[in-house]
Amino acid sequence: MANTELLIGVDLGGTNMRVGAVTEDGKVFHRLKLPTNVELGLQEVVEKLIKTIRQVIQEAVSNGDRIIGIGIGSPGIIDIKSGIIVSSPNFPQWKQVPLKQIIEERISIPTFLDNDANAFALGEKWLGAGKDVQSLVCLTLGTGVGGGIILGGHLWHGVNGMAAEIGHMTVVPDGLPCNCGNSGCLEMYASASSIVRRIVIALQAGESSAVTDYVNNDLTKITSDLVYHFALKGDSLAGKIMHETSIYLGIGIANLINLLNPEMILIGGGLTNAWDLIYPDMIQEVHKRAFEVPAKRVKIVRASLNDNAGIIGAAGIAHLNLKKLSKYIPS
Amino acid sequence: MANTELLIGVDLGGTNMRVGAVTEDGKVFHRLKLPTNVELGLQEVVEKLIKTIRQVIQEAVSNGDRIIGIGIGSPGIIDIKSGIIVSSPNFPQWKQVPLKQIIEERISIPTFLDNDANAFALGEKWLGAGKDVQSLVCLTLGTGVGGGIILGGHLWHGVNGMAAEIGHMTVVPDGLPCNCGNSGCLEMYASASSIVRRIVIALQAGESSAVTDYVNNDLTKITSDLVYHFALKGDSLAGKIMHETSIYLGIGIANLINLLNPEMILIGGGLTNAWDLIYPDMIQEVHKRAFEVPAKRVKIVRASLNDNAGIIGAAGIAHLNLKKLSKYIPS
């Protein structure tokens, strides 16, 4: 491969940053993955990001290829027109960060920014489980619950570019307080971190689980994967938490079906490791609550691009913007 | 007016049917309004509908005008491609009624069918409060809670034509059972009929209200307007029911804002008579729950076409289909 036009895709996650060079038909090269280390602060994270992007660019250029654009998928509220991270629950210290401008000043390649969940949706539509599907709603169940809505083949950004905040749909009116200021958000019941939070609350309230012994009473060591594995082993509290997760995820999905009647609901993120445990209760709740015809019609599937979804989707943001293949902000 | 192309708009409501002839710029002529009398059964309602449509057509034709199409907005689940009323909570006996075919066989004018709330949204976008707005979510708070979603200027029908069932978004997971089979639907808390239902449940459970004396202990005589008026007078139970209505409406609207980030939320239907009472609590709840930027951006307004909204919207269905002005089913 040489003399090929490549796009840099940057998946700036709360836990890891992933950078790769992507061909126009979606092949990923020179992939790097580093911990984000949010605790180091904005400046350090941005420097690490720039260094990583430059490293990928150098590898591509030394192969004889050309980089035509950079796409970044970032968690949080993104002003997509000006390329600013307005705020992000996963980067609490970051406010109004003009990331597009910073990258373009330092790297001199056209850079485009969007919400990471929109990027994820775009990637899965481009090359993943959502290929050939025109209307799909994507959810990412990770540190938070992200969403991307594709209708009639186009990402629906909303009038401020802030649509698809599916994680902040209220599913329990008097539920757990969320970082966004609301209470009872889907994110408080269907994210990986919410599983940890809810089991810790239960343990601190005196309920018991074998997880406690496993982490030697250090509740900060509990992970959602641990809760999942103890649920599989029959631990009652872990099972209850996972069941609750499935039910509220089902409620959220039923709402999406009744509201948008999409062809597909596509689910990614770390919590899909527990897919086999979550799916049966979730799907039962969906059919209990959603209208029959749209509930039967919709395919509810796992994301297929896995680790590369974020990079491909982020590259897709740059691709769409550079090629004007789509009216990118259809409001 | 003579030699003008007119569209017949039919607003087939659970309580009244309204028929009128509409010009391409939205003026309504020869308007008729009759009680639907659902209790008489499908056959009688359809005969009355045909008779009413014919009456309007005759008046138009005797004026020298031509009828080029008929649009019908009907409550319930509509198969818009084949023009069938699949089912309707407001017409519980009606299943798979091929209304398009029936009307075309009897009247020989191209006929198009859509959900009444979609028609309402179309009408308000065409000539009402949603004029010049490209993304708006419409709610009708009447016998049920209907919805219409217009994104980027187009009605979003979903893959089965069943999108925008906003009334069947779950807002209370363990809430009141709904006719649709779900429980805790927005319709159970924000429709006019739900207000009556909830106050009757409270009265039967031993709570008291001055409404009871007013209807001489005949609880079947309670209407949502009565509850509203007693709430205004300071009746505690009536006030509580109206407050609850505002809160759940606010939760539903906050969800729509976080999901779709629209320019406008437009609210119509009988319950908007109580707008001044509902609005303050509703808007407070919206700002408590929705993201700040999209919540500040969205205009939350009352419908403006009032009684004519349904007729104009229904005519708009025929207009869009006949003129192919828009890709009517954008899935």
Coordinates of C-alpha atoms in Angstrom, one line a residue, chain A:
Chain A
M1 CA 0.0 0.0 0.0
A2 CA 1.4 3.3 -1.0
N3 CA 0.2 6.6 -2.4
T4 CA -3.2 6.0 -0.8
E5 CA -5.4 8.7 0.8
L6 CA -5.9 7.8 4.4
L7 CA -8.0 9.3 7.2
I8 CA -6.8 9.4 10.8
G9 CA -9.5 8.1 13.2
V10 CA -9.2 9.0 16.9
D11 CA -11.4 7.3 19.5
L12 CA -10.8 9.5 22.6
G13 CA -12.4 7.3 25.3
G14 CA -12.6 7.9 29.0
T15 CA -10.3 5.0 29.6
N16 CA -8.2 4.6 26.4
M17 CA -7.4 6.6 23.4
R18 CA -7.2 4.7 20.1
V19 CA -5.7 6.1 16.9
G20 CA -5.4 4.5 13.5
A21 CA -5.1 5.3 9.8
V22 CA -8.2 4.2 7.8
T23 CA -8.6 3.7 4.1
E24 CA -11.7 5.0 2.3
D25 CA -13.0 1.4 2.3
G26 CA -12.5 1.1 6.0
K27 CA -9.2 -0.8 6.5
V28 CA -7.3 0.2 9.6
F29 CA -3.5 0.5 9.7
H30 CA -0.9 1.7 12.2
R31 CA -3.3 1.3 15.1
L32 CA -2.2 2.6 18.5
K33 CA -3.9 2.2 21.9
L34 CA -2.8 4.1 25.0
P35 CA -4.5 4.8 28.3
T36 CA -6.1 8.2 28.3
N37 CA -5.1 9.0 31.9
V38 CA -7.7 11.7 32.4
E39 CA -6.3 12.3 35.9
L40 CA -3.2 13.9 34.4
G41 CA -5.3 16.8 33.2
L42 CA -6.3 18.3 29.9
Q43 CA -2.8 19.6 28.9
E44 CA -1.1 16.2 29.3
V45 CA -3.9 14.3 27.6
V46 CA -3.9 16.6 24.6
E47 CA -0.1 16.4 24.4
K48 CA -0.3 12.6 24.5
L49 CA -3.0 12.7 21.9
I50 CA -1.0 14.9 19.5
K51 CA 2.1 12.7 20.0
T52 CA 0.1 9.6 19.2
I53 CA -1.6 11.1 16.1
R54 CA 1.9 12.2 14.8
Q55 CA 3.3 8.7 15.4
V56 CA 0.5 7.2 13.2
I57 CA 0.9 9.9 10.6
Q58 CA 4.7 9.3 10.4
E59 CA 4.2 5.6 9.9
A60 CA 1.7 6.2 7.1
V61 CA 3.8 8.9 5.4
S62 CA 6.9 6.7 5.6
N63 CA 4.8 4.1 3.7
G64 CA 4.2 6.7 0.9
D65 CA 0.6 7.4 1.9
R66 CA -1.1 10.7 2.4
I67 CA -3.3 11.8 5.3
I68 CA -6.2 13.9 4.1
G69 CA -8.1 14.4 7.3
I70 CA -8.4 13.7 11.0
G71 CA -11.7 12.7 12.7
I72 CA -12.1 12.6 16.4
G73 CA -14.8 10.9 18.4
S74 CA -15.0 12.3 21.9
P75 CA -17.3 11.6 24.8
G76 CA -19.6 14.4 26.0
I77 CA -21.4 17.3 24.6
I78 CA -19.7 18.4 21.3
D79 CA -20.3 21.5 19.3
I80 CA -19.7 19.8 16.0
K81 CA -19.8 23.0 13.9
S82 CA -16.8 24.6 15.7
G83 CA -15.2 21.4 16.9
I84 CA -15.4 22.2 20.6
I85 CA -15.8 19.7 23.5
V86 CA -18.4 21.7 25.5
S87 CA -18.4 19.4 28.5
S88 CA -17.9 15.7 29.2
P89 CA -19.1 13.7 32.1
N90 CA -16.0 11.5 31.7
F91 CA -13.6 14.5 31.6
P92 CA -15.2 16.6 34.4
Q93 CA -12.5 19.3 34.2
W94 CA -12.8 19.8 30.5
K95 CA -15.0 22.8 29.5
Q96 CA -15.2 24.4 26.1
V97 CA -12.1 22.7 24.8
P98 CA -11.5 23.8 21.2
L99 CA -9.9 20.5 20.2
K100 CA -10.4 20.9 16.4
Q101 CA -8.5 24.2 16.5
I102 CA -5.7 22.8 18.8
I103 CA -5.1 19.8 16.6
E104 CA -5.3 21.8 13.3
E105 CA -2.8 24.4 14.7
R106 CA -0.4 21.7 15.8
I107 CA -0.8 19.2 13.0
S108 CA -2.1 21.3 10.0
I109 CA -4.5 18.7 8.7
P110 CA -8.3 19.3 8.5
T111 CA -9.8 18.0 11.7
F112 CA -13.4 17.2 12.5
L113 CA -15.0 16.3 15.9
D114 CA -18.1 14.6 16.9
N115 CA -19.5 12.7 19.8
D116 CA -17.9 9.3 20.3
A117 CA -21.3 7.5 20.2
N118 CA -22.2 9.3 16.9
A119 CA -18.8 8.2 15.5
F120 CA -19.5 4.6 16.7
A121 CA -22.9 4.6 15.0
L122 CA -21.3 5.9 11.8
G123 CA -18.6 3.2 11.9
E124 CA -21.1 0.4 12.4
K125 CA -23.3 1.8 9.6
W126 CA -20.3 2.1 7.3
L127 CA -18.7 -1.3 7.9
G128 CA -20.2 -3.1 10.8
A129 CA -23.5 -4.8 11.9
G130 CA -25.4 -1.8 10.6
K131 CA -24.2 -2.0 7.0
D132 CA -27.0 -1.6 4.5
V133 CA -29.4 -0.6 7.3
Q134 CA -30.9 2.9 6.8
S135 CA -32.5 3.5 10.2
L136 CA -30.6 2.4 13.3
V137 CA -30.3 3.5 16.8
C138 CA -26.9 2.7 18.4
L139 CA -26.2 2.5 22.1
T140 CA -22.8 2.1 23.8
L141 CA -22.8 0.7 27.2
G142 CA -19.5 1.6 28.8
T143 CA -18.4 4.2 31.4
G144 CA -21.6 6.0 30.3
V145 CA -24.4 5.2 27.9
G146 CA -23.9 6.9 24.6
G147 CA -26.2 7.0 21.7
G148 CA -26.2 7.6 17.9
I149 CA -29.3 7.9 15.8
I150 CA -29.2 7.3 12.0
L151 CA -32.4 7.9 10.2
G152 CA -32.9 7.5 6.5
G153 CA -29.1 6.9 6.2
H154 CA -28.1 10.2 8.0
L155 CA -26.8 10.8 11.5
W156 CA -29.4 12.9 13.2
H157 CA -27.5 15.5 15.1
G158 CA -30.3 17.8 16.2
V159 CA -30.4 21.5 16.0
N160 CA -27.4 22.0 18.3
G161 CA -25.6 18.8 17.4
M162 CA -26.7 17.3 20.7
A163 CA -29.2 14.7 19.8
A164 CA -29.1 11.0 20.7
E165 CA -28.3 11.5 24.4
I166 CA -30.0 8.2 25.0
G167 CA -28.2 7.6 28.3
H168 CA -30.0 10.6 29.7
M169 CA -33.5 9.4 29.0
T170 CA -35.3 9.3 32.3
V171 CA -36.3 5.7 33.0
V172 CA -36.8 6.0 36.8
P173 CA -38.4 9.4 37.7
D174 CA -37.2 9.3 41.3
G175 CA -34.1 7.2 40.5
L176 CA -30.3 7.6 41.2
P177 CA -28.8 11.1 40.7
C178 CA -26.8 11.4 37.5
N179 CA -23.7 13.5 36.8
C180 CA -25.8 15.4 34.2
G181 CA -28.0 16.9 36.9
N182 CA -31.0 14.7 36.2
S183 CA -32.0 11.7 38.2
G184 CA -33.0 8.2 37.0
C185 CA -31.2 8.4 33.7
L186 CA -30.8 5.2 31.7
E187 CA -27.0 5.7 32.2
M188 CA -27.5 5.1 36.0
Y189 CA -28.9 1.6 35.2
A190 CA -27.4 0.4 32.0
S191 CA -23.8 1.6 32.0
A192 CA -20.9 -0.6 33.1
S193 CA -20.0 1.9 35.8
S194 CA -23.6 2.0 37.1
I195 CA -23.4 -1.7 37.8
V196 CA -20.4 -1.1 40.1
R197 CA -22.1 1.9 41.7
R198 CA -25.4 0.0 42.4
I199 CA -23.7 -3.1 43.9
V200 CA -21.5 -0.9 46.1
I201 CA -24.6 1.0 47.3
A202 CA -26.3 -2.3 48.1
L203 CA -23.2 -3.7 49.9
Q204 CA -22.8 -0.5 51.9
A205 CA -26.5 -0.8 52.8
G206 CA -25.8 -4.2 54.3
E207 CA -26.6 -6.6 51.5
S208 CA -24.1 -9.3 50.9
S209 CA -22.3 -10.9 47.9
A210 CA -19.4 -13.2 47.3
V211 CA -17.8 -10.3 45.4
T212 CA -16.9 -8.7 48.7
D213 CA -14.6 -11.5 49.7
Y214 CA -13.1 -11.7 46.2
V215 CA -11.9 -8.1 46.4
N216 CA -10.8 -8.5 50.0
N217 CA -13.4 -6.0 51.2
D218 CA -11.9 -3.3 49.0
L219 CA -15.1 -2.3 47.2
T220 CA -13.1 0.1 44.9
K221 CA -11.8 -3.0 43.2
I222 CA -15.2 -4.2 42.0
T223 CA -15.7 -4.0 38.2
S224 CA -18.8 -4.6 36.1
D225 CA -17.1 -7.7 34.7
L226 CA -16.7 -9.1 38.2
V227 CA -20.4 -8.5 38.9
Y228 CA -21.2 -10.3 35.7
H229 CA -19.1 -13.3 36.5
F230 CA -20.5 -13.6 40.0
A231 CA -24.0 -13.3 38.6
L232 CA -23.1 -16.2 36.3
K233 CA -22.0 -18.2 39.3
G234 CA -25.3 -17.7 41.0
D235 CA -24.4 -14.9 43.4
S236 CA -27.8 -13.5 44.4
L237 CA -27.0 -9.8 44.7
A238 CA -24.8 -9.8 41.5
G239 CA -27.7 -11.5 39.7
K240 CA -30.2 -9.0 41.0
I241 CA -28.0 -6.1 39.8
M242 CA -27.5 -7.6 36.3
H243 CA -31.3 -8.4 36.1
E244 CA -32.1 -4.8 37.0
T245 CA -29.7 -3.6 34.3
S246 CA -31.4 -5.8 31.7
I247 CA -34.9 -4.6 32.6
Y248 CA -34.0 -0.9 32.4
L249 CA -32.1 -1.4 29.2
G250 CA -35.2 -3.1 27.9
I251 CA -37.4 -0.1 29.0
G252 CA -35.0 2.3 27.2
I253 CA -35.0 0.2 24.0
A254 CA -38.8 -0.2 24.1
N255 CA -39.0 3.6 24.3
L256 CA -36.7 4.0 21.3
I257 CA -38.8 1.5 19.3
N258 CA -42.0 3.2 20.1
L259 CA -40.5 6.6 19.3
L260 CA -38.5 5.9 16.2
N261 CA -39.6 2.5 14.8
P262 CA -36.0 1.8 13.5
E263 CA -34.8 -1.2 11.5
M264 CA -32.1 -1.9 14.0
I265 CA -31.0 -1.3 17.6
L266 CA -27.2 -1.9 17.7
I267 CA -25.5 -2.2 21.1
G268 CA -21.8 -1.9 21.8
G269 CA -19.5 -1.1 24.7
G270 CA -17.9 -3.1 27.4
L271 CA -21.1 -4.3 29.0
T272 CA -21.9 -6.3 25.9
N273 CA -19.4 -8.8 27.3
A274 CA -22.4 -9.8 29.4
W275 CA -24.7 -10.0 26.3
D276 CA -25.8 -13.7 26.9
L277 CA -26.8 -12.9 30.5
I278 CA -28.5 -9.5 29.7
Y279 CA -30.2 -10.3 26.4
P280 CA -33.0 -12.7 27.5
D281 CA -34.4 -10.4 30.2
M282 CA -33.9 -7.3 28.1
I283 CA -35.7 -8.7 25.1
Q284 CA -38.6 -9.9 27.3
E285 CA -39.0 -6.4 28.7
V286 CA -38.9 -4.9 25.2
H287 CA -41.7 -7.1 24.0
K288 CA -43.7 -6.4 27.2
R289 CA -43.5 -2.7 26.5
A290 CA -43.1 -1.9 22.8
F291 CA -45.8 -2.1 20.1
E292 CA -45.8 -5.5 18.6
V293 CA -45.2 -4.7 14.9
P294 CA -42.2 -2.5 15.4
A295 CA -40.8 -4.7 18.1
K296 CA -41.0 -7.7 15.9
R297 CA -39.5 -5.8 13.0
V298 CA -36.4 -4.3 14.7
K299 CA -33.2 -6.3 14.9
I300 CA -31.5 -5.9 18.2
V301 CA -27.9 -6.8 17.7
R302 CA -24.4 -6.5 19.1
A303 CA -21.9 -4.2 17.5
S304 CA -19.5 -6.1 15.2
L305 CA -16.4 -3.8 14.8
N306 CA -15.4 -4.2 18.4
D307 CA -12.1 -2.4 19.2
N308 CA -11.9 -0.8 15.7
A309 CA -15.5 0.7 15.8
G310 CA -14.4 4.0 17.3
I311 CA -11.4 4.5 15.0
I312 CA -13.4 3.7 11.9
G313 CA -16.3 5.8 13.0
A314 CA -14.1 8.7 13.8
A315 CA -12.4 8.4 10.4
G316 CA -15.9 8.4 8.9
I317 CA -16.6 11.8 10.5
A318 CA -13.6 13.2 8.5
H319 CA -14.6 11.3 5.5
L320 CA -18.2 12.6 5.4
N321 CA -17.1 16.2 6.1
L322 CA -14.3 16.2 3.5
K323 CA -16.3 14.4 0.8
K324 CA -19.6 16.1 1.5
L325 CA -21.1 12.7 0.9
S326 CA -24.0 13.5 3.2
K327 CA -25.6 16.6 4.5
Y328 CA -23.8 16.2 7.7
I329 CA -26.0 18.4 9.9
P330 CA -29.4 17.7 8.5
S331 CA -31.3 20.1 10.9

